[in-house]
PDB file of C-alpha atoms in Angstrom:
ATOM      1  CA  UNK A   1     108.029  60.012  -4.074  1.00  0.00           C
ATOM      2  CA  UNK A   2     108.184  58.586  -0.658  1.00  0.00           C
ATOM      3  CA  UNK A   3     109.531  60.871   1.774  1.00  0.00           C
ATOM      4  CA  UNK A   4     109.694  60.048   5.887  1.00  0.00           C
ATOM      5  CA  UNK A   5     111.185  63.184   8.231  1.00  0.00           C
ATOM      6  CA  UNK A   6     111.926  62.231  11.572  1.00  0.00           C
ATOM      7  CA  UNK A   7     111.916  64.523  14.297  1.00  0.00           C
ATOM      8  CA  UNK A   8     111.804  64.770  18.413  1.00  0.00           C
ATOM      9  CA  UNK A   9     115.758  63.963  19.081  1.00  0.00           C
ATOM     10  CA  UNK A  10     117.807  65.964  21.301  1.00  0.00           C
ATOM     11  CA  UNK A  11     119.896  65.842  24.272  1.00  0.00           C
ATOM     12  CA  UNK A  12     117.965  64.360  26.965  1.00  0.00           C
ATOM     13  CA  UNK A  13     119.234  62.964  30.773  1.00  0.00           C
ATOM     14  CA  UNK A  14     119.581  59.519  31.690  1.00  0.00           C
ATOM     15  CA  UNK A  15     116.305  58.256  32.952  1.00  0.00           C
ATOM     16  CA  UNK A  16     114.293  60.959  30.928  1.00  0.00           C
ATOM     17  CA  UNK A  17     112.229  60.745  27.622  1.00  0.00           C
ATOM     18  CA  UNK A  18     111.653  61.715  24.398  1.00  0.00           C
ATOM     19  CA  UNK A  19     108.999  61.047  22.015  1.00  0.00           C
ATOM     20  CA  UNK A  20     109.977  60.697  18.262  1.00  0.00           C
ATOM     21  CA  UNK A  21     107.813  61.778  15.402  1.00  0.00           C
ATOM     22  CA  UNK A  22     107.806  60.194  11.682  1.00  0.00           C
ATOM     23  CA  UNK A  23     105.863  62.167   9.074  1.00  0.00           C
ATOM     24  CA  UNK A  24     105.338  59.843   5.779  1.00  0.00           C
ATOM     25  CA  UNK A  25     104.374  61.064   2.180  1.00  0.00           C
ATOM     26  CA  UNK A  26     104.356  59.886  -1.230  1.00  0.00           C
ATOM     27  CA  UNK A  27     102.246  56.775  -0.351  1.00  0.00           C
ATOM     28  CA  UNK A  28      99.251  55.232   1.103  1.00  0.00           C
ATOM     29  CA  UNK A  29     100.270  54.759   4.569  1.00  0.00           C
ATOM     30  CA  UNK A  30      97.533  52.724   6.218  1.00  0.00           C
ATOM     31  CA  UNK A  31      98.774  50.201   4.271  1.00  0.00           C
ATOM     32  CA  UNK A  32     102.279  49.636   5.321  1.00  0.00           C
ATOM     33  CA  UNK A  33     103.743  48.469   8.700  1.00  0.00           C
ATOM     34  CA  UNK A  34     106.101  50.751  10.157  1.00  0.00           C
ATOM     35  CA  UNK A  35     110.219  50.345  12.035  1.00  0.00           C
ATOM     36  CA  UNK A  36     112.269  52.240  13.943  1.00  0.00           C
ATOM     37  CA  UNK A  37     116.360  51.371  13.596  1.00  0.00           C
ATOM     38  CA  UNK A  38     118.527  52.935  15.580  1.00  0.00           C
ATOM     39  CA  UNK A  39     122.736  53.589  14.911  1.00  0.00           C
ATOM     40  CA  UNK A  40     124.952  54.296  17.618  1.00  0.00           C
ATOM     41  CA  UNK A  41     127.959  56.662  16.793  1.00  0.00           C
ATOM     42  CA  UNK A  42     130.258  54.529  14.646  1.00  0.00           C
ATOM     43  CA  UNK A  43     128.455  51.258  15.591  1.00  0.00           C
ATOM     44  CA  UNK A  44     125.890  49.280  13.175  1.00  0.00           C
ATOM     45  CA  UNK A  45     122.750  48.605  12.801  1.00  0.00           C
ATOM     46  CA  UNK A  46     119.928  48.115  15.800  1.00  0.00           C
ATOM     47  CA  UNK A  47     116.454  46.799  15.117  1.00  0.00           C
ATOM     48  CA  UNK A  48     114.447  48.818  17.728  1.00  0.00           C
ATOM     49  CA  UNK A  49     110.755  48.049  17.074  1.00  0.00           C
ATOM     50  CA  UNK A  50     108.108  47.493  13.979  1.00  0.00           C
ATOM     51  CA  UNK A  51     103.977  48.481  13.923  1.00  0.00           C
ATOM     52  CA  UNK A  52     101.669  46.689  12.211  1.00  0.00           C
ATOM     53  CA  UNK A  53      99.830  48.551   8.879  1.00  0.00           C
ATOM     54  CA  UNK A  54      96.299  48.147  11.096  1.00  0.00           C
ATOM     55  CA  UNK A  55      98.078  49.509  14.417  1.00  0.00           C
ATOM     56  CA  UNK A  56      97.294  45.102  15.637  1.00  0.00           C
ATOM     57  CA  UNK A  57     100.602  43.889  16.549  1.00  0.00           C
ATOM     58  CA  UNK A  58     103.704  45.347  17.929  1.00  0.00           C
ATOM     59  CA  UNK A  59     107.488  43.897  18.113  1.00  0.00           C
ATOM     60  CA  UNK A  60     110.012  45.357  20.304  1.00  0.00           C
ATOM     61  CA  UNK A  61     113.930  45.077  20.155  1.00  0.00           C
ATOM     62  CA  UNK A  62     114.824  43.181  23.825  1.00  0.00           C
ATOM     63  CA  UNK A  63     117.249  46.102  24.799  1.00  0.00           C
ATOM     64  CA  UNK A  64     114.320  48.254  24.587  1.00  0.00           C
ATOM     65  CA  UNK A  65     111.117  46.571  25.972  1.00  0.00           C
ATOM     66  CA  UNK A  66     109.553  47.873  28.525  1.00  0.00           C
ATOM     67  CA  UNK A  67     110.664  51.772  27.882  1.00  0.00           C
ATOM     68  CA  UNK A  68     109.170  51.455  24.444  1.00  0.00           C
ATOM     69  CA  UNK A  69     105.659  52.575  22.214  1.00  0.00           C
ATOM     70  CA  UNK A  70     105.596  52.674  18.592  1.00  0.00           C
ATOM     71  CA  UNK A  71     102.046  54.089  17.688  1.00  0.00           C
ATOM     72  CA  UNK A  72     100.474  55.924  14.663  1.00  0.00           C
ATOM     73  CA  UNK A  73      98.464  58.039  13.251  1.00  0.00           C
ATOM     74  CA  UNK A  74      97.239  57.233  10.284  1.00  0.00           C
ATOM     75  CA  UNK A  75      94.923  60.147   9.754  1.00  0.00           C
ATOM     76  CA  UNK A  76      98.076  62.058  10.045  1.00  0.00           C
ATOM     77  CA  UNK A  77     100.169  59.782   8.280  1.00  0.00           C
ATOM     78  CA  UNK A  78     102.668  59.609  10.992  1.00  0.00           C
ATOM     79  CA  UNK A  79     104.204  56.840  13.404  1.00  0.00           C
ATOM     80  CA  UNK A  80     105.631  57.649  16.527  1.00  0.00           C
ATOM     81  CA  UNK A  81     108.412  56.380  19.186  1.00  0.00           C
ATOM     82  CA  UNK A  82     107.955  57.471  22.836  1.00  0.00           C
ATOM     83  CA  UNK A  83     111.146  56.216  24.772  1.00  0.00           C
ATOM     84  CA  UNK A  84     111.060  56.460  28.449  1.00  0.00           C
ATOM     85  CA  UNK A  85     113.892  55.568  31.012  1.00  0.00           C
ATOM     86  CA  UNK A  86     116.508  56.343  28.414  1.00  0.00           C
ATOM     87  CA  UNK A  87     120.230  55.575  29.463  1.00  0.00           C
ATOM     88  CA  UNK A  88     123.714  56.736  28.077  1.00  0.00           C
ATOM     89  CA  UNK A  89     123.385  53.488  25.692  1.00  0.00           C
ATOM     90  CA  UNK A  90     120.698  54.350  23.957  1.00  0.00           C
ATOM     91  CA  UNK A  91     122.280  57.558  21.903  1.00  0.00           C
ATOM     92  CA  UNK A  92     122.135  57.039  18.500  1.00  0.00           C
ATOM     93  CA  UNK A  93     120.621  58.367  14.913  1.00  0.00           C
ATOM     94  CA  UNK A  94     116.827  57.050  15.077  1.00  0.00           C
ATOM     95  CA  UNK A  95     116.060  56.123  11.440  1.00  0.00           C
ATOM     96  CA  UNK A  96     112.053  55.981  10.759  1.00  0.00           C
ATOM     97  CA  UNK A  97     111.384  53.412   7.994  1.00  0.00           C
ATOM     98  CA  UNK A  98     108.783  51.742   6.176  1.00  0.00           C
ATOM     99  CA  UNK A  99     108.115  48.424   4.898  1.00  0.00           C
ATOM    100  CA  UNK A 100     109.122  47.556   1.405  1.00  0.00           C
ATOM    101  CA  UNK A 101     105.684  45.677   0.234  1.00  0.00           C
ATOM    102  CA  UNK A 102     102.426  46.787   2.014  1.00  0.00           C
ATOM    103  CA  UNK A 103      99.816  44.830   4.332  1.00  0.00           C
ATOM    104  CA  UNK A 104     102.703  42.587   6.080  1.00  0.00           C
ATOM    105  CA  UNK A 105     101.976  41.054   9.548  1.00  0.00           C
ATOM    106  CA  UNK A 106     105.221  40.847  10.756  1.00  0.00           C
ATOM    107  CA  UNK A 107     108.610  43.425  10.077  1.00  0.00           C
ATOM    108  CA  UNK A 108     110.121  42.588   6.931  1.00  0.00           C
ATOM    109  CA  UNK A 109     112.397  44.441   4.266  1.00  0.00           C
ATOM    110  CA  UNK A 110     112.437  48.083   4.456  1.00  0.00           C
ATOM    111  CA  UNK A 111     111.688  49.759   1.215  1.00  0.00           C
ATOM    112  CA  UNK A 112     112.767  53.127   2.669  1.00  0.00           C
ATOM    113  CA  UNK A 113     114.547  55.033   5.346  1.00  0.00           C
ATOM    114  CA  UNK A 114     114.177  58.663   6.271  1.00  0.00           C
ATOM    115  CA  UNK A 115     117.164  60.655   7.478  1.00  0.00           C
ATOM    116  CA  UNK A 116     117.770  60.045  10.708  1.00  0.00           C
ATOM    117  CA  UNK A 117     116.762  61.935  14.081  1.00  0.00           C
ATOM    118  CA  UNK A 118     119.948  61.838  16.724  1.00  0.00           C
ATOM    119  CA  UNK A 119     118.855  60.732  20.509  1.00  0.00           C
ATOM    120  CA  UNK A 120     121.409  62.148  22.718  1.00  0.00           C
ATOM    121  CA  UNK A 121     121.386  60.648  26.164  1.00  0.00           C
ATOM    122  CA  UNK A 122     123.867  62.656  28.587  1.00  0.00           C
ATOM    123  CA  UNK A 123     123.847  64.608  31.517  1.00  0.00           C
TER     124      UNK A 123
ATOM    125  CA  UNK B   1     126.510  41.534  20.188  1.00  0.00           C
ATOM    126  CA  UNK B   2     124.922  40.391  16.783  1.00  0.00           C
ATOM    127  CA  UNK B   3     123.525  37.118  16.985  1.00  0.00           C
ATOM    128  CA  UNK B   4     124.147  37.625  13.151  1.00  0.00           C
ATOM    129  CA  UNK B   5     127.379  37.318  12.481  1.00  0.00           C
ATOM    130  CA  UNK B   6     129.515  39.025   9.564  1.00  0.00           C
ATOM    131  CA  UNK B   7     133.153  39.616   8.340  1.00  0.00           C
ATOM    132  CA  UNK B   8     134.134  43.261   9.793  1.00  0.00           C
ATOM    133  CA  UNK B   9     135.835  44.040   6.672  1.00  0.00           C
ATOM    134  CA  UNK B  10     135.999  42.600   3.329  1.00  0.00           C
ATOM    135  CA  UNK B  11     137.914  44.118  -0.331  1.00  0.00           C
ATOM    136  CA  UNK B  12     138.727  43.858  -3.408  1.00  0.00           C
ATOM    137  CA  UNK B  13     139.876  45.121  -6.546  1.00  0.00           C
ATOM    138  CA  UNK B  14     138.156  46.891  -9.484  1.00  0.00           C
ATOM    139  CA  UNK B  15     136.297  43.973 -11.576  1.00  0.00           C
ATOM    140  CA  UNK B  16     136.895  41.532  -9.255  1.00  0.00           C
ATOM    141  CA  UNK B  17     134.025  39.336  -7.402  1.00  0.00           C
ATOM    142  CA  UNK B  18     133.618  39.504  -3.732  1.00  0.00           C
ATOM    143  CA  UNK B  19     131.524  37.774  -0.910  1.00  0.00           C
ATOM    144  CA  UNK B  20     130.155  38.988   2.520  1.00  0.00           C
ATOM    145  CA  UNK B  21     128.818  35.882   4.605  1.00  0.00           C
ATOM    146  CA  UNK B  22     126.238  36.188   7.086  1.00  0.00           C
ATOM    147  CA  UNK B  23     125.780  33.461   9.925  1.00  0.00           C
ATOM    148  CA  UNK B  24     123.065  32.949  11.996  1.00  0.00           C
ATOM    149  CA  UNK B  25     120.970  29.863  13.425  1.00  0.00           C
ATOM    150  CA  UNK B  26     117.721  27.870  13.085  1.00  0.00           C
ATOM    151  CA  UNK B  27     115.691  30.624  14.334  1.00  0.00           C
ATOM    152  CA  UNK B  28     116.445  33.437  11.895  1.00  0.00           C
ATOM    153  CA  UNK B  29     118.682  32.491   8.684  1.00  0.00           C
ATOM    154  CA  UNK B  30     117.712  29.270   8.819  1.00  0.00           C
ATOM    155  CA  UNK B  31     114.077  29.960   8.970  1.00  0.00           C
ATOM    156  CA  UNK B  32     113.533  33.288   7.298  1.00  0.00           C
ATOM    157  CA  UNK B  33     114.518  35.284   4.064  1.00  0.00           C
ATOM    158  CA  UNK B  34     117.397  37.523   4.401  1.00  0.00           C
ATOM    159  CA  UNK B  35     117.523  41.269   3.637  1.00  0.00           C
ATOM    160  CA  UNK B  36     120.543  43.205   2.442  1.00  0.00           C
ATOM    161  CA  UNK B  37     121.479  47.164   3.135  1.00  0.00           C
ATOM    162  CA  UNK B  38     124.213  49.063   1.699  1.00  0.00           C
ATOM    163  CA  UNK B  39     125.131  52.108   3.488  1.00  0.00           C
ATOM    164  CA  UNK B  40     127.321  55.298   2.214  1.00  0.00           C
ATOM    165  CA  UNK B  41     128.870  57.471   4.972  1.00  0.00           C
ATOM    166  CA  UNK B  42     126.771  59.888   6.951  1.00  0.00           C
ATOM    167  CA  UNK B  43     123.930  58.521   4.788  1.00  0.00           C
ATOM    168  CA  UNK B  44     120.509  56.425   5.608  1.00  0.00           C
ATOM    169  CA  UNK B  45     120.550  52.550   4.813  1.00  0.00           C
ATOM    170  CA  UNK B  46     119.578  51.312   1.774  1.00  0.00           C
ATOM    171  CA  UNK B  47     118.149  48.044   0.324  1.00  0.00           C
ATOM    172  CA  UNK B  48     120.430  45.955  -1.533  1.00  0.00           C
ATOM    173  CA  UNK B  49     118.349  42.942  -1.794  1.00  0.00           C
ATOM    174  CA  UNK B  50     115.325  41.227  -0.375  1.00  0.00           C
ATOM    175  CA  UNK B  51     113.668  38.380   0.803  1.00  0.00           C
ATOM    176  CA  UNK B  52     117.513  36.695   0.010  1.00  0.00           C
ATOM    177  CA  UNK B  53     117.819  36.988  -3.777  1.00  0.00           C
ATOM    178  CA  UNK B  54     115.353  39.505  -4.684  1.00  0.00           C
ATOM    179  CA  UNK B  55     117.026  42.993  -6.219  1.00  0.00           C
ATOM    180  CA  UNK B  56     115.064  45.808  -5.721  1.00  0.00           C
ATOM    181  CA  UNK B  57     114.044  47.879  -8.832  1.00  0.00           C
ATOM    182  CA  UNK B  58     117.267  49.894  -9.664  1.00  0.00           C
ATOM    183  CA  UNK B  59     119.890  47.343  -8.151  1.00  0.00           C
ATOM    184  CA  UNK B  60     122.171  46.305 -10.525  1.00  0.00           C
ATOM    185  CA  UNK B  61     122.264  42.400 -11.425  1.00  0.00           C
ATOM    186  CA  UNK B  62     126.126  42.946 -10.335  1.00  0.00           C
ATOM    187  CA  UNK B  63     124.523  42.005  -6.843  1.00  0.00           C
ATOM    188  CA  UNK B  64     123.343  38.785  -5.914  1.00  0.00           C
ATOM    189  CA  UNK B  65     122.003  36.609  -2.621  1.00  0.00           C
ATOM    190  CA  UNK B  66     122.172  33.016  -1.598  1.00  0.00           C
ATOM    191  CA  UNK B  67     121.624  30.833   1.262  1.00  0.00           C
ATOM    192  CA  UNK B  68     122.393  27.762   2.587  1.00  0.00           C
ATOM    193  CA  UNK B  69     121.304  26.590   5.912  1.00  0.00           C
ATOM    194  CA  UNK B  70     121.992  28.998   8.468  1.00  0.00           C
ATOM    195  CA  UNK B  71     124.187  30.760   6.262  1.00  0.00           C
ATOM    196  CA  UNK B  72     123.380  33.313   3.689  1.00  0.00           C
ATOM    197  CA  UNK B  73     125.762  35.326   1.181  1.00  0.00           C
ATOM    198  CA  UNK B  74     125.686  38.448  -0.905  1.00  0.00           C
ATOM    199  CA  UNK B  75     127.760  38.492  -3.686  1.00  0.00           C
ATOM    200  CA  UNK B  76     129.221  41.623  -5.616  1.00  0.00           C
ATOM    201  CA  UNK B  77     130.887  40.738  -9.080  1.00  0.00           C
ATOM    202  CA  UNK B  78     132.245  43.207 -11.539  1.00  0.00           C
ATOM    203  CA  UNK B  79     133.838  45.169  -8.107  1.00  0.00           C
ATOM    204  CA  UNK B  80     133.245  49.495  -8.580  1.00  0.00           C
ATOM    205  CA  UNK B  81     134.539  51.890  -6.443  1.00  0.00           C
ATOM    206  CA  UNK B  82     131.521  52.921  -5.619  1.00  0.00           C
ATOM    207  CA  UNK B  83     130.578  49.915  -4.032  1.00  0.00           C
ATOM    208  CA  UNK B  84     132.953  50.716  -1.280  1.00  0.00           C
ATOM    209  CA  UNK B  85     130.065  50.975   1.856  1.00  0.00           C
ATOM    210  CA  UNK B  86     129.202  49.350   4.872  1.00  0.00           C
ATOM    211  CA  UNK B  87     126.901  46.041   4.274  1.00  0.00           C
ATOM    212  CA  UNK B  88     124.132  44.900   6.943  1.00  0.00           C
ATOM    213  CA  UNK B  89     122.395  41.306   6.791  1.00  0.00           C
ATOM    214  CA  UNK B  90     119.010  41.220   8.384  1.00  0.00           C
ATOM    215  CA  UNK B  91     116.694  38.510   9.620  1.00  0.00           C
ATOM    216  CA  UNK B  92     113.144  38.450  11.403  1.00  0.00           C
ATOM    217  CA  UNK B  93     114.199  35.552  14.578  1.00  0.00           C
ATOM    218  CA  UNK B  94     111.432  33.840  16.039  1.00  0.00           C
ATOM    219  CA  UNK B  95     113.064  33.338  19.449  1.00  0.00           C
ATOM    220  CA  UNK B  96     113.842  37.478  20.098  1.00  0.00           C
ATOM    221  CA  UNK B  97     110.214  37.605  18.321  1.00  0.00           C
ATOM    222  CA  UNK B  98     112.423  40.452  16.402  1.00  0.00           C
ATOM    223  CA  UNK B  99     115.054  41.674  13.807  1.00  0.00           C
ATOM    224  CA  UNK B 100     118.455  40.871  14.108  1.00  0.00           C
ATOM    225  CA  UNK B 101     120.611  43.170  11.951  1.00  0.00           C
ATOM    226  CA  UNK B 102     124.479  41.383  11.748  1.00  0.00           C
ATOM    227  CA  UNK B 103     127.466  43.558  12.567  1.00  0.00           C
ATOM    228  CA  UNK B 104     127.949  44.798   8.723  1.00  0.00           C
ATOM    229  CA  UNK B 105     130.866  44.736   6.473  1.00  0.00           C
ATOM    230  CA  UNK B 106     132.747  47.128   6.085  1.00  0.00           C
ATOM    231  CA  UNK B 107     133.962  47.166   1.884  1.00  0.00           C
ATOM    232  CA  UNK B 108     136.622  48.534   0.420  1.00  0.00           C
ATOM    233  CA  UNK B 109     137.599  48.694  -3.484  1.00  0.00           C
ATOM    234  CA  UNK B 110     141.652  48.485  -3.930  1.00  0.00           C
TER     235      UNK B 110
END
């Protein structure tokens, strides 16, 4: 079955970085675009950036852009997030996900959501 | 803010048939299909419905989506306690060239 395990979060300074890691199994994963949502404690839901199946288009969430990559690997079946220039607001649970139908140009319903990985920004 | 805007809190009793509204604009709701999430406590999202009245395999046909201009709806009839979650719209917005996710619902079963 489809499994995605986050990892890379941590407590990290304001104005450092952290790159987060997304290992996918359980299906063919060239062929799906990838997200990252975020949750702040006790908050909702935050859109933070989608890849492309094909690596050929990347969206970003405004409050993010410009500190943001989302990359892959899909010889290693994983997707990445390397956040730079992080700030107090960005803490949060980092949820890896994966599109619900595969070969879709543009983010759209996510089939599945791994566990979470939680970004602490602090000094 | 959520430029996607729903109810903080919604409820109901056992068997009963509830709504949560979601309200957005021309450039996401009114445009796009809408996606649903239900979410447990301390757990990961999960999809309730897509592309605004599709069920995923495994959904009951308890749950159902609608949409009307800028406004879309999920409804939950037959009300179980275990429907008592948190409840996230979602839209793709061509002016943020992004997803908006609304504000959720919180749900609770009387």
């Amino acid at each position: 079955q489809v499994q995605l395990v986050e990892s890379g979060g941590g407590v990290v300074q304001p104005g450092g970085s952290l790159r987060l890691s997304c290992v996918a199994s359980g299906f063919t994963f060239s062929n799906y675009g990838m997200q990252w949502v975020r949750q702040a404690p006790g908050k909702g839901l935050e859109w933070v950036a989608f890849l492309r199946y094909d690596g050929k288009s990347k969206y970003y969430a405004d409050s993010m852009k410009g500190r943001l990559t989302i990359s892959r690997d899909n010889s290693r079946m994983t997707v990445y997030l390397q956040m730079n220039t992080l700030k107090p607001d960005d803490t949060a649970v980092y949820y890896c996900a994966k599109d619900l139908a595969p070969i879709i140009v543009t983010p759209a319903a996510i089939g599945h959501w791994g566990q979470g990985t939680l970004v602490t920004v602090s000094s | 803010q959520s430029v996607l805007t729903q109810p903080p809190s919604a409820s109901g009793t056992p068997g009963q048939r509830v709504t949560i509204s979601c309200s957005g604009s021309s450039s996401n709701v009114g445009t796009y299909t809408v996606n649903w999430y239900r979410q447990l406590p301390g757990t990961a999202p999960k999809l309730l419905m897509y592309s605004t009245t599709h069920r995923p395999s495994g959904v009951p046909d308890r749950f159902s989506g609608s949409k009307s201009g800028t406004s879309a709806s999920l409804a939950i009839s037959g009300l179980q306690s275990e429907d008592e979650a948190d409840y996230y719209c979602a839209a793709w917005d061509d002016s943020l060239n992004g997803v908006l996710f609304g504000g959720g619902t919180k749900l609770t079963v009387l």
